């Protein structure tokens, strides 16, 4: 990121050299938001967003899940920013900015000229806000804090524009791209990590299907059904269940609802106990074999 920002800064200086003066592109918000020289406030708002977000992560039931989503989304959006910041160089909107000079690989300058498209500060504001909207407690306090964080994000975006650290289009692009990166990561994680039984200690640190300690067993079972996962985290495989039954191995309960399990046991002739499992005095091996065989047949018919 620093290297590409230096490239953008040096290319932006070419515009000033050709014109013989500094030039600012027309911006509608600049007409309504006065110019202030309080650049430190843009960094202060970064800290204001980080502090409550860090508190949420520390107190969350699945902190590593929140951290992984935040870092992956932020990283994806930052990679996108690397591709945009130096492709189209624009004159910097801030009159007092400094250009990066020297080797682009070793030079480091904060708030350099030309580091424009798009706003990295606003990216931080939006990603932290998305953490709250996705992982905040589902109660009145969580809603109030989420609204407060979004208010900080909007205020920080206006501060960025007021300091002329970015054009309005840079800020808007951050608001567009960050949610896209956030939900792309969420989609990929669901289909290619969770659904395939990978990294389940991050998604379900206590038990497969359990997000919080207060979750009921029915809710955990419903999540396993939606994900197609067995209680041990392996993907639901009717063929494997059938083979286990043929070899007389203990069967793992497939991810079906308790009602269907009880109904199936009654049909097969096994009297369910209080826990919903077959009575050990019945012919368990036969029942397991028949249940798994029928489940395999139904699943095979549905697929073909």
Short mmCIF file of C-alpha atoms in Angstrom, two decimals:
data_model
loop_
_atom_site.label_atom_id
_atom_site.label_comp_id
_atom_site.label_asym_id
_atom_site.label_seq_id
_atom_site.Cartn_x
_atom_site.Cartn_y
_atom_site.Cartn_z
CA UNK A 1 0.00 0.00 0.00
CA UNK A 2 2.77 2.47 0.91
CA UNK A 3 4.63 1.79 -2.35
CA UNK A 4 1.58 2.37 -4.54
CA UNK A 5 0.68 5.50 -2.58
CA UNK A 6 4.19 6.84 -3.24
CA UNK A 7 3.77 6.09 -6.94
CA UNK A 8 0.45 7.95 -6.95
CA UNK A 9 2.03 10.91 -5.14
CA UNK A 10 4.89 11.22 -7.63
CA UNK A 11 2.54 10.92 -10.58
CA UNK A 12 0.24 13.52 -9.06
CA UNK A 13 3.12 15.99 -8.94
CA UNK A 14 3.38 15.73 -12.73
CA UNK A 15 0.03 17.52 -12.96
CA UNK A 16 1.32 20.44 -10.87
CA UNK A 17 4.51 20.59 -12.90
CA UNK A 18 2.57 20.73 -16.16
CA UNK A 19 0.14 23.40 -14.95
CA UNK A 20 2.68 25.41 -13.00
CA UNK A 21 0.31 25.58 -10.01
CA UNK A 22 -1.73 23.38 -7.71
CA UNK A 23 -5.15 22.51 -9.05
CA UNK A 24 -8.20 21.04 -7.29
CA UNK A 25 -10.94 19.20 -9.12
CA UNK A 26 -14.50 20.54 -8.75
CA UNK A 27 -16.34 18.87 -5.85
CA UNK A 28 -19.93 19.61 -4.83
CA UNK A 29 -19.40 18.85 -1.13
CA UNK A 30 -16.50 21.31 -1.02
CA UNK A 31 -19.06 24.05 -1.73
CA UNK A 32 -21.06 23.18 1.39
CA UNK A 33 -18.37 21.93 3.81
CA UNK A 34 -15.81 24.54 4.76
CA UNK A 35 -12.09 23.81 4.70
CA UNK A 36 -10.39 23.14 8.06
CA UNK A 37 -6.77 22.29 8.82
CA UNK A 38 -7.30 19.71 11.55
CA UNK A 39 -5.84 16.70 9.84
CA UNK A 40 -5.14 14.99 13.17
CA UNK A 41 -8.90 14.55 13.59
CA UNK A 42 -9.01 12.00 10.76
CA UNK A 43 -6.59 9.80 12.71
CA UNK A 44 -8.50 10.48 15.93
CA UNK A 45 -11.67 9.10 14.36
CA UNK A 46 -9.75 5.95 13.43
CA UNK A 47 -9.01 5.48 17.13
CA UNK A 48 -12.61 6.29 18.07
CA UNK A 49 -13.77 3.50 15.77
CA UNK A 50 -11.15 0.99 16.92
CA UNK A 51 -11.81 1.31 20.67
CA UNK A 52 -15.51 0.27 20.77
CA UNK A 53 -14.90 -2.37 18.09
CA UNK A 54 -12.08 -3.88 20.15
CA UNK A 55 -14.38 -3.89 23.20
CA UNK A 56 -17.04 -5.74 21.20
CA UNK A 57 -14.51 -8.34 20.03
CA UNK A 58 -13.18 -8.98 23.53
CA UNK A 59 -16.67 -9.48 25.00
CA UNK A 60 -18.06 -11.53 22.09
CA UNK A 61 -18.76 -15.26 22.46
CA UNK A 62 -16.80 -15.97 19.25
CA UNK A 63 -14.00 -13.36 19.20
CA UNK A 64 -11.84 -15.13 16.62
CA UNK A 65 -14.79 -15.31 14.24
CA UNK A 66 -15.23 -11.53 14.48
CA UNK A 67 -11.49 -10.88 14.10
CA UNK A 68 -11.22 -13.16 11.06
CA UNK A 69 -14.14 -11.46 9.29
CA UNK A 70 -12.79 -7.99 10.09
CA UNK A 71 -9.23 -8.69 8.92
CA UNK A 72 -10.25 -10.59 5.78
CA UNK A 73 -12.71 -7.88 4.72
CA UNK A 74 -10.29 -5.08 5.50
CA UNK A 75 -7.53 -6.92 3.66
CA UNK A 76 -9.69 -7.54 0.57
CA UNK A 77 -10.79 -3.90 0.42
CA UNK A 78 -7.18 -2.76 0.89
CA UNK A 79 -6.05 -4.95 -2.01
CA UNK A 80 -8.74 -3.29 -4.13
CA UNK A 81 -7.42 0.10 -2.98
CA UNK A 82 -3.90 -0.85 -4.05
CA UNK A 83 -5.20 -1.38 -7.57
CA UNK A 84 -7.05 1.96 -7.69
CA UNK A 85 -4.79 4.42 -5.89
CA UNK A 86 -2.05 4.54 -8.54
CA UNK A 87 -3.96 3.73 -11.73
CA UNK A 88 -5.68 7.11 -12.00
CA UNK A 89 -3.68 9.92 -10.41
CA UNK A 90 -5.56 13.09 -9.53
CA UNK A 91 -4.44 16.44 -8.13
CA UNK A 92 -4.68 16.38 -4.34
CA UNK A 93 -7.53 18.45 -2.87
CA UNK A 94 -5.48 19.60 0.14
CA UNK A 95 -3.32 22.69 -0.54
CA UNK A 96 -0.81 21.92 2.24
CA UNK A 97 -0.07 18.30 1.33
CA UNK A 98 3.48 17.12 0.67
CA UNK A 99 4.64 15.01 -2.24
CA UNK A 100 6.58 11.80 -1.73
CA UNK A 101 10.15 12.05 -3.02
CA UNK A 102 12.93 9.51 -3.48
CA UNK A 103 12.69 5.75 -3.61
CA UNK A 104 9.06 4.60 -3.60
CA UNK A 105 10.01 1.44 -1.65
CA UNK A 106 11.74 3.20 1.26
CA UNK A 107 9.91 6.54 1.52
CA UNK A 108 7.16 6.81 4.11
CA UNK A 109 5.01 9.93 4.43
CA UNK A 110 1.70 10.34 6.19
CA UNK A 111 -1.10 12.12 4.32
CA UNK A 112 0.99 12.56 1.19
CA UNK A 113 -0.32 14.24 -1.94
CA UNK A 114 -2.01 12.04 -4.54
CA UNK A 115 -2.99 9.26 -2.11
CA UNK A 116 -6.59 9.68 -3.15
CA UNK A 117 -8.68 6.93 -4.72
CA UNK A 118 -10.11 5.76 -2.46
CA UNK A 119 -10.22 6.82 1.23
CA UNK A 120 -8.42 4.41 3.54
CA UNK A 121 -9.66 6.24 6.65
CA UNK A 122 -13.27 5.87 5.54
CA UNK A 123 -12.60 2.20 4.81
CA UNK A 124 -11.71 1.72 8.49
CA UNK A 125 -14.85 3.60 9.57
CA UNK A 126 -17.15 1.44 7.45
CA UNK A 127 -15.58 -1.93 8.26
CA UNK A 128 -15.77 -1.23 12.00
CA UNK A 129 -19.42 -0.21 11.57
CA UNK A 130 -20.15 -3.46 9.76
CA UNK A 131 -18.62 -5.41 12.65
CA UNK A 132 -21.22 -3.84 14.91
CA UNK A 133 -24.17 -4.36 12.59
CA UNK A 134 -23.25 -8.05 12.19
CA UNK A 135 -22.01 -9.05 15.65
CA UNK A 136 -23.48 -6.59 18.18
CA UNK A 137 -25.84 -8.02 20.84
CA UNK A 138 -29.43 -8.37 19.59
CA UNK A 139 -30.93 -6.15 22.29
CA UNK A 140 -31.70 -2.46 22.84
CA UNK A 141 -28.18 -1.69 24.08
CA UNK A 142 -26.62 -3.33 21.03
CA UNK A 143 -28.87 -1.33 18.71
CA UNK A 144 -28.04 1.95 20.44
CA UNK A 145 -24.30 1.27 20.32
CA UNK A 146 -24.52 0.24 16.66
CA UNK A 147 -26.32 3.48 15.79
CA UNK A 148 -23.67 5.42 17.75
CA UNK A 149 -20.83 3.72 15.84
CA UNK A 150 -22.49 4.48 12.50
CA UNK A 151 -22.87 8.08 13.63
CA UNK A 152 -19.12 8.18 14.30
CA UNK A 153 -18.45 6.72 10.85
CA UNK A 154 -20.55 9.38 9.13
CA UNK A 155 -18.99 12.16 11.22
CA UNK A 156 -15.51 10.84 10.44
CA UNK A 157 -16.30 10.79 6.73
CA UNK A 158 -17.37 14.44 6.87
CA UNK A 159 -14.17 15.30 8.76
CA UNK A 160 -12.14 13.66 5.99
CA UNK A 161 -13.90 15.84 3.42
CA UNK A 162 -13.62 19.00 5.54
CA UNK A 163 -9.86 18.53 5.87
CA UNK A 164 -9.66 18.01 2.10
CA UNK A 165 -7.84 14.74 2.80
CA UNK A 166 -9.96 13.21 0.03
CA UNK A 167 -12.49 14.15 -2.58
CA UNK A 168 -16.10 13.22 -1.89
CA UNK A 169 -15.92 10.47 -4.53
CA UNK A 170 -13.07 8.83 -2.57
CA UNK A 171 -15.24 8.72 0.55
CA UNK A 172 -18.27 7.41 -1.33
CA UNK A 173 -16.23 4.67 -2.99
CA UNK A 174 -15.09 3.50 0.45
CA UNK A 175 -18.74 3.32 1.56
CA UNK A 176 -19.57 1.27 -1.55
CA UNK A 177 -16.56 -1.08 -1.62
CA UNK A 178 -16.25 -1.93 2.09
CA UNK A 179 -19.73 -3.54 2.41
CA UNK A 180 -19.08 -5.42 -0.82
CA UNK A 181 -15.84 -6.84 0.57
CA UNK A 182 -17.56 -7.62 3.88
CA UNK A 183 -20.34 -9.70 2.32
CA UNK A 184 -18.07 -11.36 -0.23
CA UNK A 185 -15.98 -12.65 2.68
CA UNK A 186 -19.16 -13.74 4.50
CA UNK A 187 -20.38 -15.64 1.42
CA UNK A 188 -17.03 -17.33 0.82
CA UNK A 189 -16.66 -18.25 4.49
CA UNK A 190 -20.13 -19.82 4.66
CA UNK A 191 -19.90 -21.90 1.47
CA UNK A 192 -16.21 -22.82 1.39
CA UNK A 193 -15.27 -22.94 5.07
CA UNK A 194 -18.24 -23.60 7.35
CA UNK A 195 -20.32 -25.72 4.96
CA UNK A 196 -17.30 -27.93 4.32
CA UNK A 197 -16.54 -28.39 8.00
CA UNK A 198 -13.32 -26.34 7.96
CA UNK A 199 -11.98 -24.17 10.79
CA UNK A 200 -15.03 -25.03 12.90
CA UNK A 201 -13.18 -24.04 16.09
CA UNK A 202 -13.39 -20.46 14.84
CA UNK A 203 -17.05 -20.65 13.81
CA UNK A 204 -18.23 -22.85 16.69
CA UNK A 205 -15.63 -22.80 19.51
CA UNK A 206 -17.88 -24.66 21.99
CA UNK A 207 -19.98 -27.06 19.93
CA UNK A 208 -20.90 -27.44 16.26
CA UNK A 209 -24.02 -25.35 15.69
CA UNK A 210 -23.72 -23.35 18.92
CA UNK A 211 -22.98 -19.63 18.63
CA UNK A 212 -23.69 -18.69 22.23
CA UNK A 213 -23.84 -20.60 25.50
CA UNK A 214 -27.49 -19.59 25.83
CA UNK A 215 -28.48 -21.22 22.51
CA UNK A 216 -30.97 -24.06 22.92
CA UNK A 217 -30.23 -27.56 21.69
CA UNK A 218 -33.04 -27.19 19.15
CA UNK A 219 -31.43 -24.05 17.70
CA UNK A 220 -28.04 -25.78 17.49
CA UNK A 221 -29.63 -28.76 15.76
CA UNK A 222 -31.38 -26.46 13.29
CA UNK A 223 -28.05 -24.81 12.40
CA UNK A 224 -26.49 -28.21 11.80
CA UNK A 225 -29.40 -29.08 9.51
CA UNK A 226 -28.95 -25.85 7.53
CA UNK A 227 -25.21 -26.44 7.24
CA UNK A 228 -25.51 -30.15 6.52
CA UNK A 229 -23.03 -31.00 9.29
CA UNK A 230 -22.90 -33.90 11.71
CA UNK A 231 -22.48 -33.21 15.44
CA UNK A 232 -18.75 -33.97 15.14
CA UNK A 233 -18.38 -31.35 12.36
CA UNK A 234 -18.08 -33.68 9.38
CA UNK A 235 -20.35 -33.07 6.36
CA UNK A 236 -23.52 -35.16 6.37
CA UNK A 237 -22.83 -38.22 4.23
CA UNK A 238 -25.66 -40.82 3.98
CA UNK A 239 -23.32 -43.31 2.30
CA UNK A 240 -20.93 -43.16 5.26
CA UNK A 241 -23.86 -43.67 7.66
CA UNK A 242 -25.03 -46.69 5.70
CA UNK A 243 -21.57 -48.25 5.69
CA UNK A 244 -21.18 -47.68 9.43
CA UNK A 245 -24.49 -49.41 10.00
CA UNK A 246 -23.49 -52.39 7.85
CA UNK A 247 -20.30 -52.85 9.90
CA UNK A 248 -22.19 -52.52 13.17
CA UNK A 249 -20.36 -49.35 14.19
CA UNK A 250 -22.07 -46.82 16.49
CA UNK A 251 -24.09 -44.41 14.42
CA UNK A 252 -23.71 -40.64 14.58
CA UNK A 253 -27.11 -38.96 14.74
CA UNK A 254 -27.80 -37.44 11.32
CA UNK A 255 -28.81 -33.76 11.25
CA UNK A 256 -32.59 -34.23 11.25
CA UNK A 257 -35.14 -32.67 13.56
CA UNK A 258 -36.13 -34.40 16.78
CA UNK A 259 -39.70 -34.82 15.48
CA UNK A 260 -38.59 -36.69 12.37
CA UNK A 261 -36.20 -38.83 14.44
CA UNK A 262 -38.93 -39.81 16.88
CA UNK A 263 -41.40 -40.51 14.07
CA UNK A 264 -38.88 -42.66 12.21
CA UNK A 265 -38.05 -44.64 15.33
CA UNK A 266 -41.73 -45.37 15.93
CA UNK A 267 -42.17 -46.53 12.34
CA UNK A 268 -39.16 -48.82 12.66
CA UNK A 269 -40.58 -50.29 15.86
CA UNK A 270 -38.02 -48.92 18.31
CA UNK A 271 -39.63 -47.30 21.35
CA UNK A 272 -37.98 -43.94 21.96
CA UNK A 273 -36.70 -43.17 25.40
CA UNK A 274 -36.97 -39.80 27.18
CA UNK A 275 -33.83 -38.61 25.40
CA UNK A 276 -35.25 -39.46 21.98
CA UNK A 277 -32.85 -42.39 21.33
CA UNK A 278 -33.96 -45.99 20.66
CA UNK A 279 -34.50 -48.28 23.61
CA UNK A 280 -31.32 -50.36 24.07
CA UNK A 281 -33.46 -53.48 24.62
CA UNK A 282 -34.72 -53.33 21.04
CA UNK A 283 -32.87 -54.59 18.00
CA UNK A 284 -30.73 -51.49 17.61
CA UNK A 285 -28.47 -52.76 14.85
CA UNK A 286 -31.42 -53.64 12.64
CA UNK A 287 -33.11 -50.28 13.27
CA UNK A 288 -29.90 -48.39 12.55
CA UNK A 289 -29.38 -50.33 9.34
CA UNK A 290 -32.94 -49.75 8.16
CA UNK A 291 -32.91 -46.03 9.10
CA UNK A 292 -29.58 -45.37 7.40
CA UNK A 293 -30.56 -47.41 4.35
CA UNK A 294 -33.81 -45.49 3.91
CA UNK A 295 -32.05 -42.15 4.50
CA UNK A 296 -29.49 -43.11 1.85
CA UNK A 297 -32.22 -44.16 -0.60
CA UNK A 298 -34.21 -40.94 -0.08
CA UNK A 299 -31.12 -38.78 -0.46
CA UNK A 300 -29.97 -40.65 -3.58
CA UNK A 301 -33.42 -40.34 -5.15
CA UNK A 302 -33.55 -36.61 -4.42
CA UNK A 303 -30.15 -36.07 -6.03
CA UNK A 304 -30.82 -38.15 -9.15
#
